[in-house]
XYZ file of C-alpha atoms in Angstrom:
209
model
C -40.765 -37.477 105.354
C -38.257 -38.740 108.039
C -34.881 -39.607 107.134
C -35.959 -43.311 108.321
C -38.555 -43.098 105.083
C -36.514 -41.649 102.792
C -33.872 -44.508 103.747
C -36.951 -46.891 103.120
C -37.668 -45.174 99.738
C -34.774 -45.083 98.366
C -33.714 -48.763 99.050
C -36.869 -50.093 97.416
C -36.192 -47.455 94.555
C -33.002 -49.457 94.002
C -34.493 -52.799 94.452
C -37.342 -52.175 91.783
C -34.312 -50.787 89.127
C -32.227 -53.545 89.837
C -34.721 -55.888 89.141
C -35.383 -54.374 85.948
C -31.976 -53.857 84.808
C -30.339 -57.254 86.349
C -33.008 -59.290 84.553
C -32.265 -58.040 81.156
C -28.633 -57.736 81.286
C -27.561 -59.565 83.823
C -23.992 -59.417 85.195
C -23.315 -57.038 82.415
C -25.858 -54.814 84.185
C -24.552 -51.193 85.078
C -24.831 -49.789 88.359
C -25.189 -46.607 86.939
C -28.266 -47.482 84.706
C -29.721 -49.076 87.994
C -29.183 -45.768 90.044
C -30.662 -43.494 87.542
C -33.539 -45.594 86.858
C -33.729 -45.066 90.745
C -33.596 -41.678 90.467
C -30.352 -41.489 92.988
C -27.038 -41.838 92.937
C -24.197 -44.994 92.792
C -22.772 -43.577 96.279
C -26.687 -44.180 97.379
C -26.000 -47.807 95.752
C -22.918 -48.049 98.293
C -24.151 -46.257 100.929
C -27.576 -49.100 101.236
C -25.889 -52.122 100.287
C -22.072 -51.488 100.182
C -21.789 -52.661 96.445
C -23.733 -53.678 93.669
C -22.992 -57.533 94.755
C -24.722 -56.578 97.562
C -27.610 -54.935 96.329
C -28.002 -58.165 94.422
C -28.266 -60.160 97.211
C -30.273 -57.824 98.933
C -32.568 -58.100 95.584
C -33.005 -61.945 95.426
C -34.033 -61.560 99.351
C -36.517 -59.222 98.801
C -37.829 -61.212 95.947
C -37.837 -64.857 97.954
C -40.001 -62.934 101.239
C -43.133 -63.082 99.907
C -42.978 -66.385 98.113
C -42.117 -67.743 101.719
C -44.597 -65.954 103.530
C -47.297 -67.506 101.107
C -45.736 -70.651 101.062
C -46.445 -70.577 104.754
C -49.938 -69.301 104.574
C -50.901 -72.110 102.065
C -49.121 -74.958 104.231
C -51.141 -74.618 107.255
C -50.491 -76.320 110.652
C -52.146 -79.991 111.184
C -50.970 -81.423 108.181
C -48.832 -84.430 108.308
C -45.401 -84.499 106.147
C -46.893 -86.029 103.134
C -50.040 -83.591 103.087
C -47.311 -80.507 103.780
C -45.787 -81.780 100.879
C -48.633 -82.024 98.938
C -49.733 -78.612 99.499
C -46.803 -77.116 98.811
C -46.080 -78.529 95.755
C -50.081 -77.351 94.309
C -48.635 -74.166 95.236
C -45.757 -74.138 93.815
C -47.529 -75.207 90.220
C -50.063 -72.333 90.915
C -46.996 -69.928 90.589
C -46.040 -71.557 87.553
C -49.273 -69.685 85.669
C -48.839 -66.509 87.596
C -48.265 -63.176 85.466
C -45.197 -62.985 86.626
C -44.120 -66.387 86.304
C -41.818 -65.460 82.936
C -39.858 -62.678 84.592
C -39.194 -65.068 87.928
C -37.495 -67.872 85.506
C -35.877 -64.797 83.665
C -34.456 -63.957 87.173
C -33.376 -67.259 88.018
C -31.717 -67.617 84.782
C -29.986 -64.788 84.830
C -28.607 -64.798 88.913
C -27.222 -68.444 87.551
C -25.054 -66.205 84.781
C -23.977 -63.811 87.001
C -22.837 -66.357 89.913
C -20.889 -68.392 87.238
C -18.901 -65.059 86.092
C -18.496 -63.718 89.678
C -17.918 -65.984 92.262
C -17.512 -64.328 95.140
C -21.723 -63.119 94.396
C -22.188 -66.952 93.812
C -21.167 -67.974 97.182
C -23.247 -64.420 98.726
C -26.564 -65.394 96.718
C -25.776 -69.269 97.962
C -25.798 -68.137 101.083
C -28.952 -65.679 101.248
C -31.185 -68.652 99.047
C -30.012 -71.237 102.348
C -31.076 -68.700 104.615
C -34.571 -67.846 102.915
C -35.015 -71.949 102.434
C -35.268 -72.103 106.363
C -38.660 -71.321 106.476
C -39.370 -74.646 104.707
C -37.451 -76.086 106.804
C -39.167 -74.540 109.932
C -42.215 -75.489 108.024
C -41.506 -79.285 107.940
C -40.278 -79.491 111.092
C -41.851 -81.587 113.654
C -44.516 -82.649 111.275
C -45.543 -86.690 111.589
C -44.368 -88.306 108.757
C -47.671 -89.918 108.026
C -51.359 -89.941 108.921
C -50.552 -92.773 111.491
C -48.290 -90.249 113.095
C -44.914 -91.609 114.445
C -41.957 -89.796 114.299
C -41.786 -86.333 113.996
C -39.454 -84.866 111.145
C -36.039 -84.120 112.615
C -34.648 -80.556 111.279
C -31.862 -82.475 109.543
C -34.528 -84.797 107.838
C -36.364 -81.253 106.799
C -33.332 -79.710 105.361
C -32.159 -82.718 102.949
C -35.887 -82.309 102.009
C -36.268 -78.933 101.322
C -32.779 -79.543 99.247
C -34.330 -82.144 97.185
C -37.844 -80.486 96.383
C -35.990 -77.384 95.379
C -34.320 -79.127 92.852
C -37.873 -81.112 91.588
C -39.514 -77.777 91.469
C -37.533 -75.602 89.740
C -37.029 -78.192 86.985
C -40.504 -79.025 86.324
C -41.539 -74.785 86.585
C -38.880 -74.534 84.105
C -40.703 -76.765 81.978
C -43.759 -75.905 82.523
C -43.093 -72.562 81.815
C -41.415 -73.038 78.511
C -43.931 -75.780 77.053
C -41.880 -78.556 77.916
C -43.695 -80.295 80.273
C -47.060 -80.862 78.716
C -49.407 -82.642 81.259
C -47.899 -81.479 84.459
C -50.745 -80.208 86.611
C -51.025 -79.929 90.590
C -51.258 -83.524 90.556
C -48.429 -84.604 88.441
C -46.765 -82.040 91.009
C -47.854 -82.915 94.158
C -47.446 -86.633 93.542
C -44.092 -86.287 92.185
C -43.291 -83.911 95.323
C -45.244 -86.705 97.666
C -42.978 -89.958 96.543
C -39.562 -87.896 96.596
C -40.431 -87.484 100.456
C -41.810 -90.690 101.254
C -37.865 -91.654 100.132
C -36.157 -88.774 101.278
C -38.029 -88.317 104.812
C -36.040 -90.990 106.572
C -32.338 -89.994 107.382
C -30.656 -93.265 106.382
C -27.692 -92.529 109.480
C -31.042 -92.819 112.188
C -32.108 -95.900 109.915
C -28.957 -97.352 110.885
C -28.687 -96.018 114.195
């Protein structure tokens, strides 16, 4: 093995014990208990990610690739705004009856917790989440707003989207996920997610402009 792989290794080592110990203890979680779950050391903890802040960080980003990277693969090109929308928003319920959909609320909880004790970590993981949430806005980007076509989505109009669907969706996946939200399929989702951007796709500054 070359010390590039054993780098590789033992960073997603750490990553897979931090999940596991961060989700059921949260901030209280000890890097110690996280590096011998690992199978490693805590200077192997500072020596990858310079702290355990920012092996947190480092965790929620290597949790959010993948979601993106489907996200992207089930929003394909061609669509307008409202059909990107659409699409994303089945998706997202999909998720919502995944096997892991339990532990990714449990997660979600829990980083909440541990920004609200520490906030140095909340203004780190704030900062990570806006940088994953680009790809949506890449995503949106240029998209007609509507079958007719007309104006394509300006990234500014794409960002106060991706802002406002982030919000709908992780309220209604918490709901759905804890039996709150009885009758919320893919199409209570998508058109919920389809009328908050026929309002929200329209900068109201360019309205006025």
């Amino acid at each position: 093995m070359t010390r590039a792989e054993a780098k590789e290794r033992n960073r997603r080592a750490l990553l897979d014990a931090a999940f596991q110990v961060v989700s059921r203890d949260g901030y209280r979680a000890r890097l110690e208990e996280i590096a011998e779950r690992a199978d490693l050391t805590t200077g192997a903890v500072y020596s990858l990610f310079g702290s355990k802040n920012g092996l947190v960080v480092a965790l929620v980003a290597d949790h959010l690739r993948p979601y993106y990277e489907e996200i992207e693969q089930a929003v394909p090109a061609g669509l307008d705004l409202l059909e990107a929308v659409d699409a994303f928003a089945r998706y997202y319920r999909r998720s919502c009856d995944g096997p892991d959909a339990l532990s990714r609320m449990s997660l979600q909880i829990t980083l909440l917790d541990m920004a609200l004790h520490d906030p140095d970590l909340g203004s780190r993981l704030a900062t990570s989440i806006r940088s994953q949430e680009e790809h949506l806005v890449a995503l949106f980007t240029g998209r007609p707003h509507g079958p007719h076509g007309g104006r394509a989505v300006t990234p500014r109009q794409a960002q106060r989207l991706t802002t406002a669907l982030r919000a709908l969706f992780v309220g209604l996946s918490q709901g759905v996920t804890l039996g709150l939200a009885p009758g919320a399929d893919e199409q209570y989702f998508a058109a919920a997610a389809r009328a908050l951007a026929s309002g929200m796709a329209r900068d109201p500054e360019e309205a006025t402009a």
